[in-house]
Amino acid sequence: MNITKYENQVEALHPKTLFTGQQVIWLTECASTNTEAHNLLLKSRATEGCVVLTDKQTAGRGQRGNEWEAAPGENLTLSVVWKPTFLPAADQFQLSMAVALGVYDWAAALLSDGPALRLKWPNDLYYHNQKLGGILIENTLNSAGIQSSIVGIGININQTQFAVPTATSLSVLTGRSYALPALVERLLEALERRYLQLRAGNVATQRQQYLRVLYRYRELQAYEVRGRRVLGQIVGVEPDGKLAVEINGELHTFGLQEIRYC
């Protein structure tokens, strides 16, 4: 494994993977691990599976352009570089599902109350109604499809105080603290398993498994659509990643900016 150490000496990671995490770039602080990974790709310095890790992210990004809150040194903040050239641009959501399932697998192995753990569309990790982790995938496309993907992941581990009541952490849920390197190794292994399944063409199976753990799936719940509060039931996810919701007996599909959970 190639370990580039910046400022601090860190313990080398040894995930049992073919390529994910076999190149690790460690930064004690950066604005965004996704941005750092992007810069490495531009300079042809990132092999497939390269992981950028940091203790402190000063300008982390989440879905909808939101900032990601994470106390320095207490959580997992990383980005993984993959090159899923086998996927056409229209199938980008297949990668999103695979990544979300990998994170779910990893968390389910750590939490005893499995039914409380869910994936909130498109790929947030939830425990009951609280957010445990978030994923931001940024794809670079070419005429053939996806050229490269940067998978940004933030998961709350040892942090116990949050600015918003809808956030939680492993430590809060289990009452114990965790050594981060071992968690990173297991996470990278879980992610690569799901990525290899996707590469092998197991899309239908992953879609079924994704729906099985989807937050609010087949539940009548409140949503905000175009400034109006409605009652709807999530009935699926379209191949392009749009959320399928039944409202007043009619099927509607929504992109990320078009519907909000109430």
PDB file of C-alpha atoms in Angstrom:
ATOM      1  CA  MET A   1       0.000   0.000   0.000  1.00  0.00           C
ATOM      2  CA  ASN A   2       1.196   3.507  -0.797  1.00  0.00           C
ATOM      3  CA  ILE A   3       0.727   5.819   2.172  1.00  0.00           C
ATOM      4  CA  THR A   4       1.330   9.526   1.730  1.00  0.00           C
ATOM      5  CA  LYS A   5       1.529  11.121   5.178  1.00  0.00           C
ATOM      6  CA  TYR A   6       0.889  14.808   5.676  1.00  0.00           C
ATOM      7  CA  GLU A   7       2.047  16.433   8.930  1.00  0.00           C
ATOM      8  CA  ASN A   8       0.892  13.617  11.237  1.00  0.00           C
ATOM      9  CA  GLN A   9       2.170  10.052  11.173  1.00  0.00           C
ATOM     10  CA  VAL A  10      -0.878   7.780  10.892  1.00  0.00           C
ATOM     11  CA  GLU A  11      -1.294   4.066  11.199  1.00  0.00           C
ATOM     12  CA  ALA A  12      -1.292   2.360   7.809  1.00  0.00           C
ATOM     13  CA  LEU A  13      -4.599   0.866   6.780  1.00  0.00           C
ATOM     14  CA  HIS A  14      -4.772  -2.725   5.558  1.00  0.00           C
ATOM     15  CA  PRO A  15      -8.232  -3.362   4.111  1.00  0.00           C
ATOM     16  CA  LYS A  16      -8.774  -6.794   2.597  1.00  0.00           C
ATOM     17  CA  THR A  17      -9.610  -5.413  -0.824  1.00  0.00           C
ATOM     18  CA  LEU A  18      -8.417  -5.767  -4.392  1.00  0.00           C
ATOM     19  CA  PHE A  19      -7.917  -2.043  -5.008  1.00  0.00           C
ATOM     20  CA  THR A  20     -10.131   0.120  -2.779  1.00  0.00           C
ATOM     21  CA  GLY A  21      -7.902   1.690  -0.141  1.00  0.00           C
ATOM     22  CA  GLN A  22      -4.679   0.291  -1.557  1.00  0.00           C
ATOM     23  CA  GLN A  23      -3.606   3.894  -2.156  1.00  0.00           C
ATOM     24  CA  VAL A  24      -4.327   6.238   0.747  1.00  0.00           C
ATOM     25  CA  ILE A  25      -3.799   9.982   0.899  1.00  0.00           C
ATOM     26  CA  TRP A  26      -3.969  11.320   4.454  1.00  0.00           C
ATOM     27  CA  LEU A  27      -4.585  15.015   5.156  1.00  0.00           C
ATOM     28  CA  THR A  28      -4.786  16.388   8.675  1.00  0.00           C
ATOM     29  CA  GLU A  29      -7.005  19.171   7.318  1.00  0.00           C
ATOM     30  CA  CYS A  30      -8.553  20.100   4.004  1.00  0.00           C
ATOM     31  CA  ALA A  31     -11.531  21.994   2.621  1.00  0.00           C
ATOM     32  CA  SER A  32     -13.120  18.918   1.053  1.00  0.00           C
ATOM     33  CA  THR A  33     -11.874  15.376   0.465  1.00  0.00           C
ATOM     34  CA  ASN A  34     -13.901  15.310  -2.766  1.00  0.00           C
ATOM     35  CA  THR A  35     -12.056  18.391  -3.990  1.00  0.00           C
ATOM     36  CA  GLU A  36      -8.694  16.864  -3.058  1.00  0.00           C
ATOM     37  CA  ALA A  37      -9.590  13.629  -4.856  1.00  0.00           C
ATOM     38  CA  HIS A  38     -10.653  15.597  -7.917  1.00  0.00           C
ATOM     39  CA  ASN A  39      -7.312  17.414  -7.979  1.00  0.00           C
ATOM     40  CA  LEU A  40      -5.454  14.102  -7.744  1.00  0.00           C
ATOM     41  CA  LEU A  41      -7.422  12.776 -10.714  1.00  0.00           C
ATOM     42  CA  LEU A  42      -6.603  15.866 -12.754  1.00  0.00           C
ATOM     43  CA  LYS A  43      -2.908  15.284 -12.056  1.00  0.00           C
ATOM     44  CA  SER A  44      -3.204  11.530 -12.819  1.00  0.00           C
ATOM     45  CA  ARG A  45      -2.022  10.772  -9.288  1.00  0.00           C
ATOM     46  CA  ALA A  46      -5.035   8.722  -8.189  1.00  0.00           C
ATOM     47  CA  THR A  47      -5.233   5.029  -8.998  1.00  0.00           C
ATOM     48  CA  GLU A  48      -8.626   3.338  -8.976  1.00  0.00           C
ATOM     49  CA  GLY A  49      -9.629   2.801  -5.363  1.00  0.00           C
ATOM     50  CA  CYS A  50      -7.567   5.742  -4.091  1.00  0.00           C
ATOM     51  CA  VAL A  51      -8.880   6.989  -0.748  1.00  0.00           C
ATOM     52  CA  VAL A  52      -8.494  10.523   0.589  1.00  0.00           C
ATOM     53  CA  LEU A  53      -8.915  10.742   4.359  1.00  0.00           C
ATOM     54  CA  THR A  54      -8.928  13.738   6.666  1.00  0.00           C
ATOM     55  CA  ASP A  55      -9.293  14.530  10.353  1.00  0.00           C
ATOM     56  CA  LYS A  56     -10.773  17.955   9.672  1.00  0.00           C
ATOM     57  CA  GLN A  57     -12.858  19.022   6.705  1.00  0.00           C
ATOM     58  CA  THR A  58     -13.497  22.758   6.676  1.00  0.00           C
ATOM     59  CA  ALA A  59     -15.895  22.979   3.737  1.00  0.00           C
ATOM     60  CA  GLY A  60     -17.490  19.562   3.423  1.00  0.00           C
ATOM     61  CA  ARG A  61     -20.427  19.344   1.042  1.00  0.00           C
ATOM     62  CA  GLY A  62     -23.624  17.345   1.264  1.00  0.00           C
ATOM     63  CA  GLN A  63     -26.645  16.827  -0.941  1.00  0.00           C
ATOM     64  CA  ARG A  64     -28.589  19.926  -2.085  1.00  0.00           C
ATOM     65  CA  GLY A  65     -25.418  22.000  -1.549  1.00  0.00           C
ATOM     66  CA  ASN A  66     -25.673  21.685   2.249  1.00  0.00           C
ATOM     67  CA  GLU A  67     -22.615  21.771   4.469  1.00  0.00           C
ATOM     68  CA  TRP A  68     -21.619  18.601   6.318  1.00  0.00           C
ATOM     69  CA  GLU A  69     -21.099  19.092  10.073  1.00  0.00           C
ATOM     70  CA  ALA A  70     -18.319  16.953  11.558  1.00  0.00           C
ATOM     71  CA  ALA A  71     -16.210  17.543  14.664  1.00  0.00           C
ATOM     72  CA  PRO A  72     -12.470  17.213  13.866  1.00  0.00           C
ATOM     73  CA  GLY A  73     -10.932  13.827  14.666  1.00  0.00           C
ATOM     74  CA  GLU A  74     -14.186  12.217  15.804  1.00  0.00           C
ATOM     75  CA  ASN A  75     -15.791  10.979  12.607  1.00  0.00           C
ATOM     76  CA  LEU A  76     -15.107   9.310   9.273  1.00  0.00           C
ATOM     77  CA  THR A  77     -14.589  11.797   6.460  1.00  0.00           C
ATOM     78  CA  LEU A  78     -13.245  10.332   3.254  1.00  0.00           C
ATOM     79  CA  SER A  79     -13.525  10.110  -0.512  1.00  0.00           C
ATOM     80  CA  VAL A  80     -13.010   7.074  -2.738  1.00  0.00           C
ATOM     81  CA  VAL A  81     -11.981   7.291  -6.383  1.00  0.00           C
ATOM     82  CA  TRP A  82     -13.449   4.690  -8.721  1.00  0.00           C
ATOM     83  CA  LYS A  83     -13.515   4.423 -12.489  1.00  0.00           C
ATOM     84  CA  PRO A  84     -16.831   2.719 -13.343  1.00  0.00           C
ATOM     85  CA  THR A  85     -16.364   2.978 -17.102  1.00  0.00           C
ATOM     86  CA  PHE A  86     -18.690  -0.026 -17.457  1.00  0.00           C
ATOM     87  CA  LEU A  87     -21.664   2.217 -16.586  1.00  0.00           C
ATOM     88  CA  PRO A  88     -23.368   4.463 -19.151  1.00  0.00           C
ATOM     89  CA  ALA A  89     -24.234   7.969 -17.994  1.00  0.00           C
ATOM     90  CA  ALA A  90     -27.941   7.081 -17.794  1.00  0.00           C
ATOM     91  CA  ASP A  91     -27.173   4.458 -15.122  1.00  0.00           C
ATOM     92  CA  GLN A  92     -25.420   6.684 -12.605  1.00  0.00           C
ATOM     93  CA  PHE A  93     -27.980   5.862  -9.917  1.00  0.00           C
ATOM     94  CA  GLN A  94     -26.868   2.234  -9.996  1.00  0.00           C
ATOM     95  CA  LEU A  95     -23.565   3.370  -8.519  1.00  0.00           C
ATOM     96  CA  SER A  96     -25.402   5.440  -5.918  1.00  0.00           C
ATOM     97  CA  MET A  97     -27.376   2.375  -4.819  1.00  0.00           C
ATOM     98  CA  ALA A  98     -24.259   0.198  -4.621  1.00  0.00           C
ATOM     99  CA  VAL A  99     -22.421   2.756  -2.482  1.00  0.00           C
ATOM    100  CA  ALA A 100     -25.417   3.259  -0.201  1.00  0.00           C
ATOM    101  CA  LEU A 101     -25.768  -0.489   0.289  1.00  0.00           C
ATOM    102  CA  GLY A 102     -22.075  -0.790   1.108  1.00  0.00           C
ATOM    103  CA  VAL A 103     -22.397   1.855   3.816  1.00  0.00           C
ATOM    104  CA  TYR A 104     -25.576   0.191   5.070  1.00  0.00           C
ATOM    105  CA  ASP A 105     -23.869  -3.239   5.252  1.00  0.00           C
ATOM    106  CA  TRP A 106     -21.022  -1.733   7.256  1.00  0.00           C
ATOM    107  CA  ALA A 107     -23.340   0.028   9.721  1.00  0.00           C
ATOM    108  CA  ALA A 108     -25.677  -2.951  10.113  1.00  0.00           C
ATOM    109  CA  ALA A 109     -22.732  -5.056  11.306  1.00  0.00           C
ATOM    110  CA  LEU A 110     -22.130  -2.532  14.111  1.00  0.00           C
ATOM    111  CA  LEU A 111     -25.702  -1.917  15.267  1.00  0.00           C
ATOM    112  CA  SER A 112     -27.891  -4.544  16.915  1.00  0.00           C
ATOM    113  CA  ASP A 113     -31.222  -2.896  16.038  1.00  0.00           C
ATOM    114  CA  GLY A 114     -31.159  -3.590  12.323  1.00  0.00           C
ATOM    115  CA  PRO A 115     -34.763  -2.602  11.510  1.00  0.00           C
ATOM    116  CA  ALA A 116     -34.081   0.951  12.726  1.00  0.00           C
ATOM    117  CA  LEU A 117     -31.305   1.414  10.167  1.00  0.00           C
ATOM    118  CA  ARG A 118     -32.474   2.753   6.819  1.00  0.00           C
ATOM    119  CA  LEU A 119     -31.264   4.415   3.618  1.00  0.00           C
ATOM    120  CA  LYS A 120     -32.967   7.731   2.970  1.00  0.00           C
ATOM    121  CA  TRP A 121     -33.254   8.492  -0.739  1.00  0.00           C
ATOM    122  CA  PRO A 122     -30.992   8.965  -2.482  1.00  0.00           C
ATOM    123  CA  ASN A 123     -28.217   7.694  -0.205  1.00  0.00           C
ATOM    124  CA  ASP A 124     -28.228   9.085   3.348  1.00  0.00           C
ATOM    125  CA  LEU A 125     -27.809   6.677   6.259  1.00  0.00           C
ATOM    126  CA  TYR A 126     -30.565   7.017   8.861  1.00  0.00           C
ATOM    127  CA  TYR A 127     -31.262   5.450  12.242  1.00  0.00           C
ATOM    128  CA  HIS A 128     -34.958   5.876  12.998  1.00  0.00           C
ATOM    129  CA  ASN A 129     -35.449   9.552  12.051  1.00  0.00           C
ATOM    130  CA  GLN A 130     -31.886  10.723  12.664  1.00  0.00           C
ATOM    131  CA  LYS A 131     -29.064  11.066  10.177  1.00  0.00           C
ATOM    132  CA  LEU A 132     -26.021   8.914  10.844  1.00  0.00           C
ATOM    133  CA  GLY A 133     -24.152   9.491   7.599  1.00  0.00           C
ATOM    134  CA  GLY A 134     -24.225  11.101   4.191  1.00  0.00           C
ATOM    135  CA  ILE A 135     -22.873  10.368   0.729  1.00  0.00           C
ATOM    136  CA  LEU A 136     -22.040  12.737  -2.126  1.00  0.00           C
ATOM    137  CA  ILE A 137     -21.051  11.165  -5.440  1.00  0.00           C
ATOM    138  CA  GLU A 138     -19.553  13.353  -8.161  1.00  0.00           C
ATOM    139  CA  ASN A 139     -19.205  11.734 -11.579  1.00  0.00           C
ATOM    140  CA  THR A 140     -17.130  12.861 -14.540  1.00  0.00           C
ATOM    141  CA  LEU A 141     -18.760  11.845 -17.815  1.00  0.00           C
ATOM    142  CA  ASN A 142     -17.492  11.375 -21.347  1.00  0.00           C
ATOM    143  CA  SER A 143     -19.142  10.256 -24.580  1.00  0.00           C
ATOM    144  CA  ALA A 144     -18.929   6.600 -23.524  1.00  0.00           C
ATOM    145  CA  GLY A 145     -20.396   7.033 -20.038  1.00  0.00           C
ATOM    146  CA  ILE A 146     -18.852   7.505 -16.614  1.00  0.00           C
ATOM    147  CA  GLN A 147     -15.149   8.262 -16.783  1.00  0.00           C
ATOM    148  CA  SER A 148     -14.541   8.528 -13.035  1.00  0.00           C
ATOM    149  CA  SER A 149     -16.445   8.822  -9.774  1.00  0.00           C
ATOM    150  CA  ILE A 150     -15.528  10.480  -6.516  1.00  0.00           C
ATOM    151  CA  VAL A 151     -17.512   8.968  -3.653  1.00  0.00           C
ATOM    152  CA  GLY A 152     -17.553  11.297  -0.668  1.00  0.00           C
ATOM    153  CA  ILE A 153     -18.665   9.738   2.619  1.00  0.00           C
ATOM    154  CA  GLY A 154     -19.181  11.322   6.018  1.00  0.00           C
ATOM    155  CA  ILE A 155     -20.294   9.161   8.958  1.00  0.00           C
ATOM    156  CA  ASN A 156     -20.755  10.302  12.544  1.00  0.00           C
ATOM    157  CA  ILE A 157     -18.749   8.047  14.845  1.00  0.00           C
ATOM    158  CA  ASN A 158     -17.567   9.480  18.178  1.00  0.00           C
ATOM    159  CA  GLN A 159     -19.173  12.933  18.068  1.00  0.00           C
ATOM    160  CA  THR A 160     -21.927  13.324  20.677  1.00  0.00           C
ATOM    161  CA  GLN A 161     -23.022  16.963  20.315  1.00  0.00           C
ATOM    162  CA  PHE A 162     -24.678  18.259  17.152  1.00  0.00           C
ATOM    163  CA  ALA A 163     -26.075  21.592  16.070  1.00  0.00           C
ATOM    164  CA  VAL A 164     -29.225  19.917  14.763  1.00  0.00           C
ATOM    165  CA  PRO A 165     -31.398  17.406  16.656  1.00  0.00           C
ATOM    166  CA  THR A 166     -31.828  15.219  13.578  1.00  0.00           C
ATOM    167  CA  ALA A 167     -28.190  14.039  13.654  1.00  0.00           C
ATOM    168  CA  THR A 168     -26.787  11.114  15.614  1.00  0.00           C
ATOM    169  CA  SER A 169     -23.622   8.990  15.788  1.00  0.00           C
ATOM    170  CA  LEU A 170     -22.480   5.455  16.473  1.00  0.00           C
ATOM    171  CA  SER A 171     -21.230   6.537  19.873  1.00  0.00           C
ATOM    172  CA  VAL A 172     -24.592   8.049  20.811  1.00  0.00           C
ATOM    173  CA  LEU A 173     -26.434   4.922  19.670  1.00  0.00           C
ATOM    174  CA  THR A 174     -24.170   2.353  21.309  1.00  0.00           C
ATOM    175  CA  GLY A 175     -22.707   4.226  24.294  1.00  0.00           C
ATOM    176  CA  ARG A 176     -19.116   3.411  23.366  1.00  0.00           C
ATOM    177  CA  SER A 177     -16.246   5.009  21.473  1.00  0.00           C
ATOM    178  CA  TYR A 178     -14.513   3.598  18.410  1.00  0.00           C
ATOM    179  CA  ALA A 179     -11.027   3.421  16.942  1.00  0.00           C
ATOM    180  CA  LEU A 180     -11.400   4.987  13.514  1.00  0.00           C
ATOM    181  CA  PRO A 181      -8.744   3.061  11.483  1.00  0.00           C
ATOM    182  CA  ALA A 182     -10.440  -0.313  11.995  1.00  0.00           C
ATOM    183  CA  LEU A 183     -13.788   1.184  10.990  1.00  0.00           C
ATOM    184  CA  VAL A 184     -12.262   2.622   7.825  1.00  0.00           C
ATOM    185  CA  GLU A 185     -10.887  -0.773   6.829  1.00  0.00           C
ATOM    186  CA  ARG A 186     -14.244  -2.512   7.273  1.00  0.00           C
ATOM    187  CA  LEU A 187     -16.026   0.286   5.419  1.00  0.00           C
ATOM    188  CA  LEU A 188     -13.700   0.071   2.422  1.00  0.00           C
ATOM    189  CA  GLU A 189     -14.188  -3.691   2.301  1.00  0.00           C
ATOM    190  CA  ALA A 190     -17.980  -3.329   2.370  1.00  0.00           C
ATOM    191  CA  LEU A 191     -17.904  -0.680  -0.343  1.00  0.00           C
ATOM    192  CA  GLU A 192     -15.725  -2.737  -2.659  1.00  0.00           C
ATOM    193  CA  ARG A 193     -17.941  -5.824  -2.246  1.00  0.00           C
ATOM    194  CA  ARG A 194     -20.946  -3.841  -3.451  1.00  0.00           C
ATOM    195  CA  TYR A 195     -18.943  -2.167  -6.232  1.00  0.00           C
ATOM    196  CA  LEU A 196     -17.780  -5.545  -7.531  1.00  0.00           C
ATOM    197  CA  GLN A 197     -21.368  -6.825  -7.420  1.00  0.00           C
ATOM    198  CA  LEU A 198     -22.397  -3.852  -9.531  1.00  0.00           C
ATOM    199  CA  ARG A 199     -19.532  -4.425 -11.952  1.00  0.00           C
ATOM    200  CA  ALA A 200     -20.657  -8.066 -12.285  1.00  0.00           C
ATOM    201  CA  GLY A 201     -24.124  -6.880 -13.347  1.00  0.00           C
ATOM    202  CA  ASN A 202     -26.127  -7.678 -10.205  1.00  0.00           C
ATOM    203  CA  VAL A 203     -28.253  -4.554 -10.598  1.00  0.00           C
ATOM    204  CA  ALA A 204     -31.681  -6.156 -10.091  1.00  0.00           C
ATOM    205  CA  THR A 205     -30.609  -7.751  -6.801  1.00  0.00           C
ATOM    206  CA  GLN A 206     -29.131  -4.511  -5.519  1.00  0.00           C
ATOM    207  CA  ARG A 207     -32.282  -2.602  -6.457  1.00  0.00           C
ATOM    208  CA  GLN A 208     -34.444  -5.067  -4.503  1.00  0.00           C
ATOM    209  CA  GLN A 209     -32.138  -4.830  -1.492  1.00  0.00           C
ATOM    210  CA  TYR A 210     -32.096  -1.037  -1.704  1.00  0.00           C
ATOM    211  CA  LEU A 211     -35.896  -0.829  -1.660  1.00  0.00           C
ATOM    212  CA  ARG A 212     -36.054  -3.281   1.234  1.00  0.00           C
ATOM    213  CA  VAL A 213     -34.136  -0.860   3.476  1.00  0.00           C
ATOM    214  CA  LEU A 214     -35.407   2.408   1.979  1.00  0.00           C
ATOM    215  CA  TYR A 215     -36.574   4.956   4.556  1.00  0.00           C
ATOM    216  CA  ARG A 216     -40.385   5.455   4.488  1.00  0.00           C
ATOM    217  CA  TYR A 217     -40.863   2.904   1.717  1.00  0.00           C
ATOM    218  CA  ARG A 218     -44.562   2.041   1.350  1.00  0.00           C
ATOM    219  CA  GLU A 219     -45.453   4.318   4.271  1.00  0.00           C
ATOM    220  CA  LEU A 220     -47.984   7.160   4.031  1.00  0.00           C
ATOM    221  CA  GLN A 221     -46.000  10.236   5.089  1.00  0.00           C
ATOM    222  CA  ALA A 222     -45.947  14.021   4.660  1.00  0.00           C
ATOM    223  CA  TYR A 223     -43.795  15.715   2.008  1.00  0.00           C
ATOM    224  CA  GLU A 224     -43.354  19.212   0.651  1.00  0.00           C
ATOM    225  CA  VAL A 225     -43.819  19.546  -3.102  1.00  0.00           C
ATOM    226  CA  ARG A 226     -43.556  22.959  -4.760  1.00  0.00           C
ATOM    227  CA  GLY A 227     -44.234  24.691  -1.437  1.00  0.00           C
ATOM    228  CA  ARG A 228     -47.293  22.562  -0.701  1.00  0.00           C
ATOM    229  CA  ARG A 229     -47.599  19.903   1.993  1.00  0.00           C
ATOM    230  CA  VAL A 230     -48.932  16.597   0.664  1.00  0.00           C
ATOM    231  CA  LEU A 231     -49.416  13.042   1.894  1.00  0.00           C
ATOM    232  CA  GLY A 232     -47.679  10.463  -0.232  1.00  0.00           C
ATOM    233  CA  GLN A 233     -46.279   6.958  -0.291  1.00  0.00           C
ATOM    234  CA  ILE A 234     -42.863   6.099  -1.731  1.00  0.00           C
ATOM    235  CA  VAL A 235     -43.424   3.197  -4.108  1.00  0.00           C
ATOM    236  CA  GLY A 236     -40.048   2.937  -5.825  1.00  0.00           C
ATOM    237  CA  VAL A 237     -37.096   4.608  -7.503  1.00  0.00           C
ATOM    238  CA  GLU A 238     -36.881   5.106 -11.260  1.00  0.00           C
ATOM    239  CA  PRO A 239     -33.825   3.871 -13.214  1.00  0.00           C
ATOM    240  CA  ASP A 240     -32.654   7.483 -13.524  1.00  0.00           C
ATOM    241  CA  GLY A 241     -32.769   7.851  -9.732  1.00  0.00           C
ATOM    242  CA  LYS A 242     -35.986   9.851  -9.448  1.00  0.00           C
ATOM    243  CA  LEU A 243     -38.166   9.046  -6.437  1.00  0.00           C
ATOM    244  CA  ALA A 244     -41.546   7.523  -7.315  1.00  0.00           C
ATOM    245  CA  VAL A 245     -44.281   8.689  -4.932  1.00  0.00           C
ATOM    246  CA  GLU A 246     -47.994   7.928  -5.040  1.00  0.00           C
ATOM    247  CA  ILE A 247     -50.058  11.013  -4.126  1.00  0.00           C
ATOM    248  CA  ASN A 248     -53.863  10.881  -4.105  1.00  0.00           C
ATOM    249  CA  GLY A 249     -53.810   7.730  -6.182  1.00  0.00           C
ATOM    250  CA  GLU A 250     -51.510   9.186  -8.845  1.00  0.00           C
ATOM    251  CA  LEU A 251     -47.869   8.331  -9.451  1.00  0.00           C
ATOM    252  CA  HIS A 252     -45.389  11.218  -9.462  1.00  0.00           C
ATOM    253  CA  THR A 253     -41.607  11.188  -9.870  1.00  0.00           C
ATOM    254  CA  PHE A 254     -39.272  13.709  -8.280  1.00  0.00           C
ATOM    255  CA  GLY A 255     -35.657  14.768  -8.614  1.00  0.00           C
ATOM    256  CA  LEU A 256     -33.496  15.744  -5.655  1.00  0.00           C
ATOM    257  CA  GLN A 257     -34.552  19.392  -5.543  1.00  0.00           C
ATOM    258  CA  GLU A 258     -38.244  18.725  -6.185  1.00  0.00           C
ATOM    259  CA  ILE A 259     -39.440  17.062  -2.974  1.00  0.00           C
ATOM    260  CA  ARG A 260     -38.671  17.468   0.724  1.00  0.00           C
ATOM    261  CA  TYR A 261     -39.397  15.174   3.648  1.00  0.00           C
ATOM    262  CA  CYS A 262     -41.582  16.697   6.385  1.00  0.00           C
TER     263      CYS A 262
END
